[in-house]
Short mmCIF file of C-alpha atoms in Angstrom, two decimals:
data_model
loop_
_atom_site.label_atom_id
_atom_site.label_comp_id
_atom_site.label_asym_id
_atom_site.label_seq_id
_atom_site.Cartn_x
_atom_site.Cartn_y
_atom_site.Cartn_z
CA MET A 1 74.10 191.96 92.04
CA ALA A 2 76.74 193.84 90.97
CA ILE A 3 79.32 191.32 92.36
CA ILE A 4 77.70 188.23 90.43
CA SER A 5 77.62 190.33 87.09
CA GLY A 6 81.33 191.11 87.44
CA MET A 7 82.65 187.47 87.86
CA ASN A 8 80.19 185.95 85.21
CA MET A 9 81.84 188.65 82.46
CA SER A 10 83.56 186.64 80.08
CA PRO A 11 87.04 188.35 80.58
CA VAL A 12 87.03 187.00 84.00
CA SER A 13 85.17 184.00 83.53
CA ARG A 14 87.63 182.86 81.25
CA LEU A 15 90.49 182.97 83.97
CA LYS A 16 90.63 179.14 84.35
CA LYS A 17 93.68 179.45 86.63
CA THR A 18 92.42 181.76 88.97
CA TRP A 19 88.89 180.32 88.76
CA SER A 20 90.64 176.56 89.69
CA LYS A 21 92.08 177.97 92.65
CA VAL A 22 88.71 179.81 94.05
CA LYS A 23 86.37 177.81 96.37
CA THR A 24 83.23 178.23 94.44
CA ALA A 25 80.85 177.10 97.13
CA LYS A 26 80.23 180.62 98.46
CA PHE A 27 80.01 181.98 95.02
CA ASP A 28 77.45 179.55 93.99
CA ILE A 29 75.37 180.36 97.38
CA LEU A 30 75.19 183.90 96.54
CA GLU A 31 74.37 183.27 92.74
CA HIS A 32 71.46 181.11 94.13
CA GLN A 33 70.51 183.94 96.54
CA MET A 34 70.39 186.63 93.94
CA ASP A 35 68.32 184.23 91.39
CA PRO A 36 66.20 186.61 89.62
CA SER A 37 63.27 184.19 89.30
CA SER A 38 60.42 184.80 91.28
CA ASN A 39 61.29 188.28 91.88
CA PHE A 40 64.31 187.62 93.92
CA TYR A 41 62.36 185.37 96.11
CA ASN A 42 65.50 183.62 97.51
CA TYR A 43 67.25 186.84 98.26
CA ARG A 44 64.02 188.34 99.64
CA THR A 45 63.42 185.24 102.01
CA ALA A 46 66.91 185.43 103.12
CA LEU A 47 66.96 188.80 103.88
CA ARG A 48 63.68 188.52 106.27
CA GLY A 49 65.15 186.01 108.01
CA ALA A 50 68.36 188.05 108.50
CA THR A 51 66.20 190.74 109.60
CA GLN A 52 64.43 188.50 112.21
CA ARG A 53 67.61 187.04 113.83
CA SER A 54 68.46 190.58 114.30
CA ILE A 55 65.22 191.62 116.19
CA THR A 56 65.66 188.60 118.10
CA ALA A 57 69.34 189.20 118.95
CA ASN A 58 68.41 192.54 119.99
CA SER A 59 65.38 191.62 122.17
CA SER A 60 67.82 189.13 123.99
CA ARG A 61 70.32 191.84 124.77
CA GLU A 62 67.31 194.01 126.24
CA LYS A 63 66.56 191.24 128.56
CA VAL A 64 70.09 190.87 129.43
CA ARG A 65 70.23 194.72 130.47
CA HIS A 66 66.88 194.50 132.29
CA GLN A 67 68.31 191.61 134.41
CA GLN A 68 71.78 193.10 135.11
CA LYS A 69 69.52 196.06 136.11
CA HIS A 70 67.30 193.96 138.48
CA PHE A 71 70.52 192.54 139.90
CA TRP A 72 71.94 196.03 141.05
CA ASP A 73 68.97 197.10 142.15
CA LYS A 74 68.16 193.89 144.42
CA HIS A 75 71.44 193.18 145.66
CA LEU A 76 73.33 196.70 146.18
CA GLY A 77 69.93 198.91 146.43
CA LEU A 78 70.45 201.25 143.90
CA ASP A 79 69.82 202.04 140.39
CA GLN A 80 72.63 201.89 137.41
CA SER A 81 71.79 205.30 136.99
CA VAL A 82 75.01 207.86 137.93
CA GLU A 83 72.48 209.88 140.14
CA GLY A 84 71.38 206.52 141.70
CA LEU A 85 74.83 206.07 142.48
CA CYS A 86 75.72 209.08 143.83
CA GLN A 87 72.73 209.21 146.20
CA LYS A 88 73.77 206.04 147.29
CA VAL A 89 77.36 206.80 147.81
CA VAL A 90 76.21 210.37 149.85
CA SER A 91 73.57 208.46 152.06
CA LEU A 92 76.60 206.11 152.81
CA ILE A 93 78.75 208.81 153.64
CA LEU A 94 76.48 210.45 155.77
CA THR A 95 75.27 207.26 157.63
CA HIS A 96 78.99 206.56 158.08
CA ALA A 97 79.85 210.28 159.60
CA ALA A 98 76.60 209.91 161.67
CA THR A 99 77.62 206.71 163.26
CA SER A 100 81.41 207.97 164.12
CA ASP A 101 82.47 211.35 165.11
CA MET A 102 83.34 212.50 161.89
CA LYS A 103 82.10 215.96 160.86
CA VAL A 104 81.34 216.26 157.41
#
């Protein structure tokens, strides 16, 4: 809101040479989003959409983490926690020590 107000002030809007070099398409989009009609309906709609996309992205990341965990559990027989990894390493060492003549 403050950006649009500052850009529309008369000292700034009179800078013809500067405005000729500016790509105004993004500024027009920003003005459209911050249109005060209908109690900033466009802004609220865009914010709602961004929030929904953020929630969807977070749930996608959680699905990937879940799939990774199951991959580790299924293929390596351990969970991703440090404790699970340590337990697996210790059991492998003890198994190896028991099958060979090593002493631990």
